[in-house]
C-alpha cells in the first residue's frame, strides 16, 4: 500500500472508531472493526442494486417485476451505471483495507488442494496454517478485483458507446455479462458460506466479533496469532470440558 493510501486508511480507521463501538465479551475475539463492516455492507448494498438493475436491463421479459421498484424501465437503465460506480468506489476502499490479509500464500495453495473436504465438512477443524482468511475467501476477493476492473472498463465503453467503434461495444457487452454471471455465482456461494455453512460467521459482520471456538475451528493460525495459544490444545480442552459435563 502506498504511503498516501496508508495514511488515508489510518485516518478512516480513527474516524470510524469514534462513530461506532465493538463490544468484545469474554470468550470472544474482535474480527471486523466498524470501518470494515461499514465498507462491507456498502459494497454489498451497491452490488445488489447493480445486480438487480443489471438483470432488469439484461432480460426485461424475465425480470419485469424489478423495473417498477426503480421507477420504470428508462430510470432503471439510467440508475444502473451509477449504482455500479458507487460499488466500484466502495470496493476500492475495501480493497485497500483488505489487500494485506488477502495476499496469497503457500497455505492457500495447500487449502485449495483440500477444498473438497472443506465443502463436504469432512474435517472438524480447518488445517492449522489457515490464517485470517482461507484460500476460498481470498479467491473470492481476487475474483471481485478482476471482475471490478472488467466491469469498470466495459461499463464505461457501453455507457459512452458513441466514442468507440461498434465492435468494441459489442465485445464489452459480452465481457460485462459474463463477469456479472460469475459474480452472481460467487455471491450465492459467499452468502451460503457466511451464513448456513459456517454458523457463527455472520455475526462477525454484524457486531464485529466471533467466539474463540469459531476462531480455532475455522482460522487456527489467526487464533494462535491473536491469543498466543495453541488452537489444537484449545480444541482438546473444550472437548474434555464438554465430555466431563456430560
Ligand atoms: C448480502 C449478503 C452477504 C452476506 C450475508 C455476507 C456475509 C459476509 C461475512 C459474514 C463475511 C465475514 C467472513 C469472515 O470473517 O470470515 C464476509 C466477508 C466478505 N464479503 Fe460478504 N456478505 C454478503 C454480501 C457480499 C457482497 C455482495 C460482496 C461483494 C460483492 C461481499 C464481499 C465480501 C468479501 C470479499 C469478504 C471477505 C472474504 C470472504 O469472507 O469471503 N459480500 N461477508
PDB file of N, CA, C and O in Angstrom, residues 90-161:
ATOM      1  N   UNK A  90     -16.717   2.016  -3.322  1.00  0.00           N
ATOM      2  CA  UNK A  90     -16.665   1.338  -2.014  1.00  0.00           C
ATOM      3  C   UNK A  90     -15.717   0.141  -2.063  1.00  0.00           C
ATOM      4  O   UNK A  90     -14.963  -0.106  -1.125  1.00  0.00           O
ATOM      5  N   UNK A  91     -15.735  -0.589  -3.191  1.00  0.00           N
ATOM      6  CA  UNK A  91     -14.859  -1.750  -3.244  1.00  0.00           C
ATOM      7  C   UNK A  91     -13.387  -1.335  -3.286  1.00  0.00           C
ATOM      8  O   UNK A  91     -12.531  -2.050  -2.744  1.00  0.00           O
ATOM      9  N   UNK A  92     -13.109  -0.169  -3.889  1.00  0.00           N
ATOM     10  CA  UNK A  92     -11.722   0.311  -3.904  1.00  0.00           C
ATOM     11  C   UNK A  92     -11.216   0.492  -2.458  1.00  0.00           C
ATOM     12  O   UNK A  92     -10.106   0.087  -2.108  1.00  0.00           O
ATOM     13  N   UNK A  93     -12.074   1.074  -1.612  1.00  0.00           N
ATOM     14  CA  UNK A  93     -11.676   1.249  -0.203  1.00  0.00           C
ATOM     15  C   UNK A  93     -11.564  -0.096   0.511  1.00  0.00           C
ATOM     16  O   UNK A  93     -10.662  -0.311   1.324  1.00  0.00           O
ATOM     17  N   UNK A  94     -12.493  -1.014   0.187  1.00  0.00           N
ATOM     18  CA  UNK A  94     -12.418  -2.346   0.794  1.00  0.00           C
ATOM     19  C   UNK A  94     -11.138  -3.058   0.331  1.00  0.00           C
ATOM     20  O   UNK A  94     -10.510  -3.784   1.103  1.00  0.00           O
ATOM     21  N   UNK A  95     -10.762  -2.813  -0.916  1.00  0.00           N
ATOM     22  CA  UNK A  95      -9.525  -3.397  -1.453  1.00  0.00           C
ATOM     23  C   UNK A  95      -8.328  -2.912  -0.630  1.00  0.00           C
ATOM     24  O   UNK A  95      -7.502  -3.707  -0.188  1.00  0.00           O
ATOM     25  N   UNK A  96      -8.262  -1.586  -0.395  1.00  0.00           N
ATOM     26  CA  UNK A  96      -7.143  -1.038   0.381  1.00  0.00           C
ATOM     27  C   UNK A  96      -7.151  -1.599   1.804  1.00  0.00           C
ATOM     28  O   UNK A  96      -6.115  -1.875   2.398  1.00  0.00           O
ATOM     29  N   UNK A  97      -8.346  -1.788   2.329  1.00  0.00           N
ATOM     30  CA  UNK A  97      -8.498  -2.282   3.692  1.00  0.00           C
ATOM     31  C   UNK A  97      -8.038  -3.740   3.849  1.00  0.00           C
ATOM     32  O   UNK A  97      -7.464  -4.105   4.869  1.00  0.00           O
ATOM     33  N   UNK A  98      -8.274  -4.556   2.792  1.00  0.00           N
ATOM     34  CA  UNK A  98      -8.038  -6.000   2.915  1.00  0.00           C
ATOM     35  C   UNK A  98      -6.868  -6.533   2.099  1.00  0.00           C
ATOM     36  O   UNK A  98      -6.571  -7.727   2.166  1.00  0.00           O
ATOM     37  N   UNK A  99      -6.222  -5.656   1.314  1.00  0.00           N
ATOM     38  CA  UNK A  99      -5.215  -6.209   0.390  1.00  0.00           C
ATOM     39  C   UNK A  99      -4.108  -6.978   1.131  1.00  0.00           C
ATOM     40  O   UNK A  99      -3.627  -8.008   0.639  1.00  0.00           O
ATOM     41  N   UNK A 100      -3.725  -6.534   2.328  1.00  0.00           N
ATOM     42  CA  UNK A 100      -2.643  -7.235   3.049  1.00  0.00           C
ATOM     43  C   UNK A 100      -3.075  -8.633   3.515  1.00  0.00           C
ATOM     44  O   UNK A 100      -2.414  -9.624   3.171  1.00  0.00           O
ATOM     45  N   UNK A 101      -4.190  -8.776   4.269  1.00  0.00           N
ATOM     46  CA  UNK A 101      -4.558 -10.148   4.683  1.00  0.00           C
ATOM     47  C   UNK A 101      -4.986 -11.050   3.522  1.00  0.00           C
ATOM     48  O   UNK A 101      -5.101 -12.253   3.694  1.00  0.00           O
ATOM     49  N   UNK A 102      -5.231 -10.444   2.333  1.00  0.00           N
ATOM     50  CA  UNK A 102      -5.663 -11.251   1.187  1.00  0.00           C
ATOM     51  C   UNK A 102      -4.481 -11.741   0.335  1.00  0.00           C
ATOM     52  O   UNK A 102      -4.681 -12.374  -0.702  1.00  0.00           O
ATOM     53  N   UNK A 103      -3.247 -11.436   0.750  1.00  0.00           N
ATOM     54  CA  UNK A 103      -2.072 -11.881  -0.028  1.00  0.00           C
ATOM     55  C   UNK A 103      -2.043 -13.411  -0.091  1.00  0.00           C
ATOM     56  O   UNK A 103      -2.275 -14.079   0.922  1.00  0.00           O
ATOM     57  N   UNK A 104      -1.794 -13.932  -1.272  1.00  0.00           N
ATOM     58  CA  UNK A 104      -1.802 -15.393  -1.497  1.00  0.00           C
ATOM     59  C   UNK A 104      -0.544 -16.024  -0.904  1.00  0.00           C
ATOM     60  O   UNK A 104       0.551 -15.500  -1.091  1.00  0.00           O
ATOM     61  N   UNK A 105      -0.693 -17.140  -0.171  1.00  0.00           N
ATOM     62  CA  UNK A 105       0.467 -17.789   0.451  1.00  0.00           C
ATOM     63  C   UNK A 105       0.492 -19.293   0.112  1.00  0.00           C
ATOM     64  O   UNK A 105      -0.470 -19.801  -0.476  1.00  0.00           O
ATOM     65  N   UNK A 106       1.555 -19.956   0.538  1.00  0.00           N
ATOM     66  CA  UNK A 106       1.683 -21.405   0.347  1.00  0.00           C
ATOM     67  C   UNK A 106       0.511 -22.138   1.018  1.00  0.00           C
ATOM     68  O   UNK A 106       0.007 -23.130   0.503  1.00  0.00           O
ATOM     69  N   UNK A 107       0.101 -21.618   2.189  1.00  0.00           N
ATOM     70  CA  UNK A 107      -1.000 -22.248   2.941  1.00  0.00           C
ATOM     71  C   UNK A 107      -2.282 -22.245   2.100  1.00  0.00           C
ATOM     72  O   UNK A 107      -3.071 -23.195   2.162  1.00  0.00           O
ATOM     73  N   UNK A 108      -2.477 -21.187   1.310  1.00  0.00           N
ATOM     74  CA  UNK A 108      -3.684 -21.105   0.481  1.00  0.00           C
ATOM     75  C   UNK A 108      -3.635 -22.127  -0.653  1.00  0.00           C
ATOM     76  O   UNK A 108      -4.669 -22.696  -1.042  1.00  0.00           O
ATOM     77  N   UNK A 109      -2.427 -22.348  -1.183  1.00  0.00           N
ATOM     78  CA  UNK A 109      -2.277 -23.345  -2.253  1.00  0.00           C
ATOM     79  C   UNK A 109      -2.628 -24.737  -1.693  1.00  0.00           C
ATOM     80  O   UNK A 109      -3.338 -25.504  -2.311  1.00  0.00           O
ATOM     81  N   UNK A 110      -2.176 -25.005  -0.457  1.00  0.00           N
ATOM     82  CA  UNK A 110      -2.494 -26.292   0.173  1.00  0.00           C
ATOM     83  C   UNK A 110      -3.993 -26.378   0.452  1.00  0.00           C
ATOM     84  O   UNK A 110      -4.601 -27.423   0.289  1.00  0.00           O
ATOM     85  N   UNK A 111      -4.593 -25.247   0.878  1.00  0.00           N
ATOM     86  CA  UNK A 111      -6.033 -25.218   1.183  1.00  0.00           C
ATOM     87  C   UNK A 111      -6.837 -25.562  -0.063  1.00  0.00           C
ATOM     88  O   UNK A 111      -7.814 -26.316   0.008  1.00  0.00           O
ATOM     89  N   UNK A 112      -6.415 -25.013  -1.217  1.00  0.00           N
ATOM     90  CA  UNK A 112      -7.159 -25.259  -2.460  1.00  0.00           C
ATOM     91  C   UNK A 112      -7.183 -26.756  -2.782  1.00  0.00           C
ATOM     92  O   UNK A 112      -8.178 -27.268  -3.280  1.00  0.00           O
ATOM     93  N   UNK A 113      -6.067 -27.445  -2.465  1.00  0.00           N
ATOM     94  CA  UNK A 113      -5.994 -28.882  -2.749  1.00  0.00           C
ATOM     95  C   UNK A 113      -6.955 -29.671  -1.869  1.00  0.00           C
ATOM     96  O   UNK A 113      -7.400 -30.747  -2.216  1.00  0.00           O
ATOM     97  N   UNK A 114      -7.257 -29.082  -0.673  1.00  0.00           N
ATOM     98  CA  UNK A 114      -8.133 -29.786   0.281  1.00  0.00           C
ATOM     99  C   UNK A 114      -9.559 -29.241   0.259  1.00  0.00           C
ATOM    100  O   UNK A 114     -10.340 -29.489   1.180  1.00  0.00           O
ATOM    101  N   UNK A 115      -9.891 -28.465  -0.787  1.00  0.00           N
ATOM    102  CA  UNK A 115     -11.171 -27.776  -0.801  1.00  0.00           C
ATOM    103  C   UNK A 115     -12.369 -28.730  -0.675  1.00  0.00           C
ATOM    104  O   UNK A 115     -13.380 -28.428  -0.060  1.00  0.00           O
ATOM    105  N   UNK A 116     -12.194 -29.914  -1.265  1.00  0.00           N
ATOM    106  CA  UNK A 116     -13.278 -30.888  -1.254  1.00  0.00           C
ATOM    107  C   UNK A 116     -13.726 -31.221   0.186  1.00  0.00           C
ATOM    108  O   UNK A 116     -14.910 -31.241   0.483  1.00  0.00           O
ATOM    109  N   UNK A 117     -12.730 -31.459   1.062  1.00  0.00           N
ATOM    110  CA  UNK A 117     -13.101 -31.822   2.437  1.00  0.00           C
ATOM    111  C   UNK A 117     -13.704 -30.630   3.186  1.00  0.00           C
ATOM    112  O   UNK A 117     -14.483 -30.798   4.118  1.00  0.00           O
ATOM    113  N   UNK A 118     -13.367 -29.407   2.726  1.00  0.00           N
ATOM    114  CA  UNK A 118     -13.970 -28.212   3.325  1.00  0.00           C
ATOM    115  C   UNK A 118     -15.456 -28.149   2.940  1.00  0.00           C
ATOM    116  O   UNK A 118     -16.330 -27.947   3.792  1.00  0.00           O
ATOM    117  N   UNK A 119     -15.722 -28.386   1.648  1.00  0.00           N
ATOM    118  CA  UNK A 119     -17.096 -28.292   1.144  1.00  0.00           C
ATOM    119  C   UNK A 119     -17.972 -29.361   1.786  1.00  0.00           C
ATOM    120  O   UNK A 119     -19.116 -29.105   2.159  1.00  0.00           O
ATOM    121  N   UNK A 120     -17.408 -30.589   1.934  1.00  0.00           N
ATOM    122  CA  UNK A 120     -18.217 -31.688   2.458  1.00  0.00           C
ATOM    123  C   UNK A 120     -18.172 -31.774   3.990  1.00  0.00           C
ATOM    124  O   UNK A 120     -18.756 -32.684   4.571  1.00  0.00           O
ATOM    125  N   UNK A 121     -17.480 -30.840   4.619  1.00  0.00           N
ATOM    126  CA  UNK A 121     -17.385 -30.811   6.086  1.00  0.00           C
ATOM    127  C   UNK A 121     -16.768 -32.081   6.659  1.00  0.00           C
ATOM    128  O   UNK A 121     -17.182 -32.556   7.735  1.00  0.00           O
ATOM    129  N   UNK A 122     -15.814 -32.681   5.933  1.00  0.00           N
ATOM    130  CA  UNK A 122     -15.199 -33.941   6.371  1.00  0.00           C
ATOM    131  C   UNK A 122     -14.376 -33.757   7.646  1.00  0.00           C
ATOM    132  O   UNK A 122     -14.388 -34.607   8.528  1.00  0.00           O
ATOM    133  N   UNK A 123     -13.623 -32.636   7.702  1.00  0.00           N
ATOM    134  CA  UNK A 123     -12.767 -32.396   8.871  1.00  0.00           C
ATOM    135  C   UNK A 123     -13.467 -31.476   9.859  1.00  0.00           C
ATOM    136  O   UNK A 123     -14.095 -30.504   9.456  1.00  0.00           O
ATOM    137  N   UNK A 124     -13.313 -31.797  11.141  1.00  0.00           N
ATOM    138  CA  UNK A 124     -13.920 -30.950  12.174  1.00  0.00           C
ATOM    139  C   UNK A 124     -13.232 -29.603  12.250  1.00  0.00           C
ATOM    140  O   UNK A 124     -13.863 -28.585  12.520  1.00  0.00           O
ATOM    141  N   UNK A 125     -11.899 -29.627  12.035  1.00  0.00           N
ATOM    142  CA  UNK A 125     -11.106 -28.398  12.167  1.00  0.00           C
ATOM    143  C   UNK A 125     -10.403 -28.084  10.854  1.00  0.00           C
ATOM    144  O   UNK A 125      -9.993 -28.986  10.132  1.00  0.00           O
ATOM    145  N   UNK A 126     -10.263 -26.809  10.580  1.00  0.00           N
ATOM    146  CA  UNK A 126      -9.511 -26.374   9.402  1.00  0.00           C
ATOM    147  C   UNK A 126      -8.018 -26.671   9.624  1.00  0.00           C
ATOM    148  O   UNK A 126      -7.565 -26.724  10.791  1.00  0.00           O
ATOM    149  N   UNK A 127      -7.212 -26.850   8.549  1.00  0.00           N
ATOM    150  CA  UNK A 127      -5.765 -27.081   8.732  1.00  0.00           C
ATOM    151  C   UNK A 127      -5.137 -25.977   9.582  1.00  0.00           C
ATOM    152  O   UNK A 127      -5.578 -24.825   9.533  1.00  0.00           O
ATOM    153  N   UNK A 128      -4.102 -26.344  10.334  1.00  0.00           N
ATOM    154  CA  UNK A 128      -3.509 -25.416  11.326  1.00  0.00           C
ATOM    155  C   UNK A 128      -2.913 -24.151  10.731  1.00  0.00           C
ATOM    156  O   UNK A 128      -2.714 -23.172  11.435  1.00  0.00           O
ATOM    157  N   UNK A 129      -2.615 -24.175   9.398  1.00  0.00           N
ATOM    158  CA  UNK A 129      -1.981 -22.988   8.804  1.00  0.00           C
ATOM    159  C   UNK A 129      -2.983 -22.004   8.198  1.00  0.00           C
ATOM    160  O   UNK A 129      -2.589 -21.060   7.520  1.00  0.00           O
ATOM    161  N   UNK A 130      -4.286 -22.204   8.415  1.00  0.00           N
ATOM    162  CA  UNK A 130      -5.284 -21.265   7.867  1.00  0.00           C
ATOM    163  C   UNK A 130      -5.333 -20.005   8.735  1.00  0.00           C
ATOM    164  O   UNK A 130      -5.649 -20.067   9.912  1.00  0.00           O
ATOM    165  N   UNK A 131      -5.004 -18.876   8.114  1.00  0.00           N
ATOM    166  CA  UNK A 131      -4.921 -17.613   8.851  1.00  0.00           C
ATOM    167  C   UNK A 131      -6.224 -16.834   8.847  1.00  0.00           C
ATOM    168  O   UNK A 131      -7.306 -17.431   8.857  1.00  0.00           O
ATOM    169  N   UNK A 132      -6.131 -15.503   8.806  1.00  0.00           N
ATOM    170  CA  UNK A 132      -7.330 -14.646   8.935  1.00  0.00           C
ATOM    171  C   UNK A 132      -8.380 -14.989   7.868  1.00  0.00           C
ATOM    172  O   UNK A 132      -9.568 -15.056   8.146  1.00  0.00           O
ATOM    173  N   UNK A 133      -7.941 -15.191   6.608  1.00  0.00           N
ATOM    174  CA  UNK A 133      -8.847 -15.647   5.541  1.00  0.00           C
ATOM    175  C   UNK A 133      -8.316 -16.956   4.983  1.00  0.00           C
ATOM    176  O   UNK A 133      -7.098 -17.148   4.904  1.00  0.00           O
ATOM    177  N   UNK A 134      -9.237 -17.856   4.565  1.00  0.00           N
ATOM    178  CA  UNK A 134      -8.771 -19.092   3.936  1.00  0.00           C
ATOM    179  C   UNK A 134      -8.647 -18.894   2.408  1.00  0.00           C
ATOM    180  O   UNK A 134      -9.040 -17.843   1.876  1.00  0.00           O
ATOM    181  N   UNK A 135      -8.111 -19.904   1.713  1.00  0.00           N
ATOM    182  CA  UNK A 135      -7.868 -19.796   0.277  1.00  0.00           C
ATOM    183  C   UNK A 135      -9.129 -19.469  -0.520  1.00  0.00           C
ATOM    184  O   UNK A 135      -9.094 -18.688  -1.473  1.00  0.00           O
ATOM    185  N   UNK A 136     -10.272 -20.034  -0.113  1.00  0.00           N
ATOM    186  CA  UNK A 136     -11.534 -19.796  -0.824  1.00  0.00           C
ATOM    187  C   UNK A 136     -11.969 -18.348  -0.703  1.00  0.00           C
ATOM    188  O   UNK A 136     -12.423 -17.734  -1.684  1.00  0.00           O
ATOM    189  N   UNK A 137     -11.813 -17.784   0.503  1.00  0.00           N
ATOM    190  CA  UNK A 137     -12.192 -16.386   0.714  1.00  0.00           C
ATOM    191  C   UNK A 137     -11.299 -15.460  -0.115  1.00  0.00           C
ATOM    192  O   UNK A 137     -11.775 -14.479  -0.690  1.00  0.00           O
ATOM    193  N   UNK A 138     -10.009 -15.824  -0.162  1.00  0.00           N
ATOM    194  CA  UNK A 138      -9.077 -14.996  -0.942  1.00  0.00           C
ATOM    195  C   UNK A 138      -9.403 -15.078  -2.426  1.00  0.00           C
ATOM    196  O   UNK A 138      -9.348 -14.086  -3.137  1.00  0.00           O
ATOM    197  N   UNK A 139      -9.757 -16.288  -2.868  1.00  0.00           N
ATOM    198  CA  UNK A 139     -10.113 -16.470  -4.277  1.00  0.00           C
ATOM    199  C   UNK A 139     -11.307 -15.577  -4.624  1.00  0.00           C
ATOM    200  O   UNK A 139     -11.331 -14.921  -5.671  1.00  0.00           O
ATOM    201  N   UNK A 140     -12.299 -15.550  -3.728  1.00  0.00           N
ATOM    202  CA  UNK A 140     -13.487 -14.721  -3.961  1.00  0.00           C
ATOM    203  C   UNK A 140     -13.093 -13.243  -4.046  1.00  0.00           C
ATOM    204  O   UNK A 140     -13.514 -12.526  -4.953  1.00  0.00           O
ATOM    205  N   UNK A 141     -12.245 -12.816  -3.128  1.00  0.00           N
ATOM    206  CA  UNK A 141     -11.802 -11.414  -3.102  1.00  0.00           C
ATOM    207  C   UNK A 141     -11.123 -11.041  -4.423  1.00  0.00           C
ATOM    208  O   UNK A 141     -11.457 -10.038  -5.055  1.00  0.00           O
ATOM    209  N   UNK A 142     -10.173 -11.891  -4.868  1.00  0.00           N
ATOM    210  CA  UNK A 142      -9.429 -11.560  -6.098  1.00  0.00           C
ATOM    211  C   UNK A 142     -10.319 -11.671  -7.333  1.00  0.00           C
ATOM    212  O   UNK A 142     -10.098 -10.963  -8.323  1.00  0.00           O
ATOM    213  N   UNK A 143     -11.339 -12.546  -7.271  1.00  0.00           N
ATOM    214  CA  UNK A 143     -12.293 -12.628  -8.390  1.00  0.00           C
ATOM    215  C   UNK A 143     -13.082 -11.313  -8.483  1.00  0.00           C
ATOM    216  O   UNK A 143     -13.360 -10.831  -9.586  1.00  0.00           O
ATOM    217  N   UNK A 144     -13.400 -10.715  -7.314  1.00  0.00           N
ATOM    218  CA  UNK A 144     -14.118  -9.424  -7.336  1.00  0.00           C
ATOM    219  C   UNK A 144     -13.205  -8.330  -7.889  1.00  0.00           C
ATOM    220  O   UNK A 144     -13.652  -7.459  -8.632  1.00  0.00           O
ATOM    221  N   UNK A 145     -11.908  -8.392  -7.521  1.00  0.00           N
ATOM    222  CA  UNK A 145     -10.970  -7.379  -8.024  1.00  0.00           C
ATOM    223  C   UNK A 145     -10.942  -7.426  -9.558  1.00  0.00           C
ATOM    224  O   UNK A 145     -11.127  -6.405 -10.238  1.00  0.00           O
ATOM    225  N   UNK A 146     -10.768  -8.665 -10.116  1.00  0.00           N
ATOM    226  CA  UNK A 146     -10.703  -8.807 -11.577  1.00  0.00           C
ATOM    227  C   UNK A 146     -12.034  -8.380 -12.205  1.00  0.00           C
ATOM    228  O   UNK A 146     -12.066  -7.592 -13.167  1.00  0.00           O
ATOM    229  N   UNK A 147     -13.162  -8.873 -11.647  1.00  0.00           N
ATOM    230  CA  UNK A 147     -14.478  -8.503 -12.203  1.00  0.00           C
ATOM    231  C   UNK A 147     -14.699  -7.008 -12.102  1.00  0.00           C
ATOM    232  O   UNK A 147     -15.252  -6.400 -13.013  1.00  0.00           O
ATOM    233  N   UNK A 148     -14.289  -6.411 -10.974  1.00  0.00           N
ATOM    234  CA  UNK A 148     -14.473  -4.965 -10.768  1.00  0.00           C
ATOM    235  C   UNK A 148     -13.766  -4.165 -11.854  1.00  0.00           C
ATOM    236  O   UNK A 148     -14.332  -3.207 -12.390  1.00  0.00           O
ATOM    237  N   UNK A 149     -12.546  -4.596 -12.209  1.00  0.00           N
ATOM    238  CA  UNK A 149     -11.795  -3.894 -13.269  1.00  0.00           C
ATOM    239  C   UNK A 149     -12.518  -4.070 -14.615  1.00  0.00           C
ATOM    240  O   UNK A 149     -12.729  -3.115 -15.364  1.00  0.00           O
ATOM    241  N   UNK A 150     -12.956  -5.333 -14.872  1.00  0.00           N
ATOM    242  CA  UNK A 150     -13.658  -5.601 -16.139  1.00  0.00           C
ATOM    243  C   UNK A 150     -14.966  -4.816 -16.212  1.00  0.00           C
ATOM    244  O   UNK A 150     -15.297  -4.225 -17.244  1.00  0.00           O
ATOM    245  N   UNK A 151     -15.713  -4.791 -15.091  1.00  0.00           N
ATOM    246  CA  UNK A 151     -16.988  -4.039 -15.049  1.00  0.00           C
ATOM    247  C   UNK A 151     -16.757  -2.569 -15.383  1.00  0.00           C
ATOM    248  O   UNK A 151     -17.500  -1.970 -16.144  1.00  0.00           O
ATOM    249  N   UNK A 152     -15.703  -2.020 -14.764  1.00  0.00           N
ATOM    250  CA  UNK A 152     -15.439  -0.584 -14.927  1.00  0.00           C
ATOM    251  C   UNK A 152     -15.093  -0.259 -16.383  1.00  0.00           C
ATOM    252  O   UNK A 152     -15.703   0.634 -16.991  1.00  0.00           O
ATOM    253  N   UNK A 153     -14.144  -1.012 -16.950  1.00  0.00           N
ATOM    254  CA  UNK A 153     -13.713  -0.710 -18.326  1.00  0.00           C
ATOM    255  C   UNK A 153     -14.877  -0.912 -19.307  1.00  0.00           C
ATOM    256  O   UNK A 153     -15.241  -0.015 -20.068  1.00  0.00           O
ATOM    257  N   UNK A 154     -15.493  -2.119 -19.244  1.00  0.00           N
ATOM    258  CA  UNK A 154     -16.549  -2.420 -20.225  1.00  0.00           C
ATOM    259  C   UNK A 154     -17.781  -1.540 -19.982  1.00  0.00           C
ATOM    260  O   UNK A 154     -18.441  -1.110 -20.915  1.00  0.00           O
ATOM    261  N   UNK A 155     -18.079  -1.262 -18.702  1.00  0.00           N
ATOM    262  CA  UNK A 155     -19.237  -0.420 -18.366  1.00  0.00           C
ATOM    263  C   UNK A 155     -19.090   0.975 -18.956  1.00  0.00           C
ATOM    264  O   UNK A 155     -20.036   1.524 -19.530  1.00  0.00           O
ATOM    265  N   UNK A 156     -17.884   1.537 -18.847  1.00  0.00           N
ATOM    266  CA  UNK A 156     -17.655   2.892 -19.395  1.00  0.00           C
ATOM    267  C   UNK A 156     -17.772   2.874 -20.925  1.00  0.00           C
ATOM    268  O   UNK A 156     -18.332   3.803 -21.520  1.00  0.00           O
ATOM    269  N   UNK A 157     -17.280   1.793 -21.540  1.00  0.00           N
ATOM    270  CA  UNK A 157     -17.357   1.707 -23.010  1.00  0.00           C
ATOM    271  C   UNK A 157     -18.821   1.595 -23.477  1.00  0.00           C
ATOM    272  O   UNK A 157     -19.200   2.150 -24.500  1.00  0.00           O
ATOM    273  N   UNK A 158     -19.632   0.864 -22.663  1.00  0.00           N
ATOM    274  CA  UNK A 158     -21.055   0.715 -23.026  1.00  0.00           C
ATOM    275  C   UNK A 158     -21.793   2.044 -22.776  1.00  0.00           C
ATOM    276  O   UNK A 158     -22.648   2.456 -23.558  1.00  0.00           O
ATOM    277  N   UNK A 159     -21.407   2.700 -21.678  1.00  0.00           N
ATOM    278  CA  UNK A 159     -22.064   3.965 -21.300  1.00  0.00           C
ATOM    279  C   UNK A 159     -21.807   5.045 -22.357  1.00  0.00           C
ATOM    280  O   UNK A 159     -22.699   5.743 -22.791  1.00  0.00           O
ATOM    281  N   UNK A 160     -20.525   5.145 -22.774  1.00  0.00           N
ATOM    282  CA  UNK A 160     -20.161   6.172 -23.761  1.00  0.00           C
ATOM    283  C   UNK A 160     -19.910   5.499 -25.113  1.00  0.00           C
ATOM    284  O   UNK A 160     -18.821   5.568 -25.662  1.00  0.00           O
ATOM    285  N   UNK A 161     -20.953   4.822 -25.598  1.00  0.00           N
ATOM    286  CA  UNK A 161     -20.785   3.983 -26.795  1.00  0.00           C
ATOM    287  C   UNK A 161     -20.603   4.773 -28.095  1.00  0.00           C
ATOM    288  O   UNK A 161     -20.310   4.179 -29.128  1.00  0.00           O
TER     289      UNK A 161
END
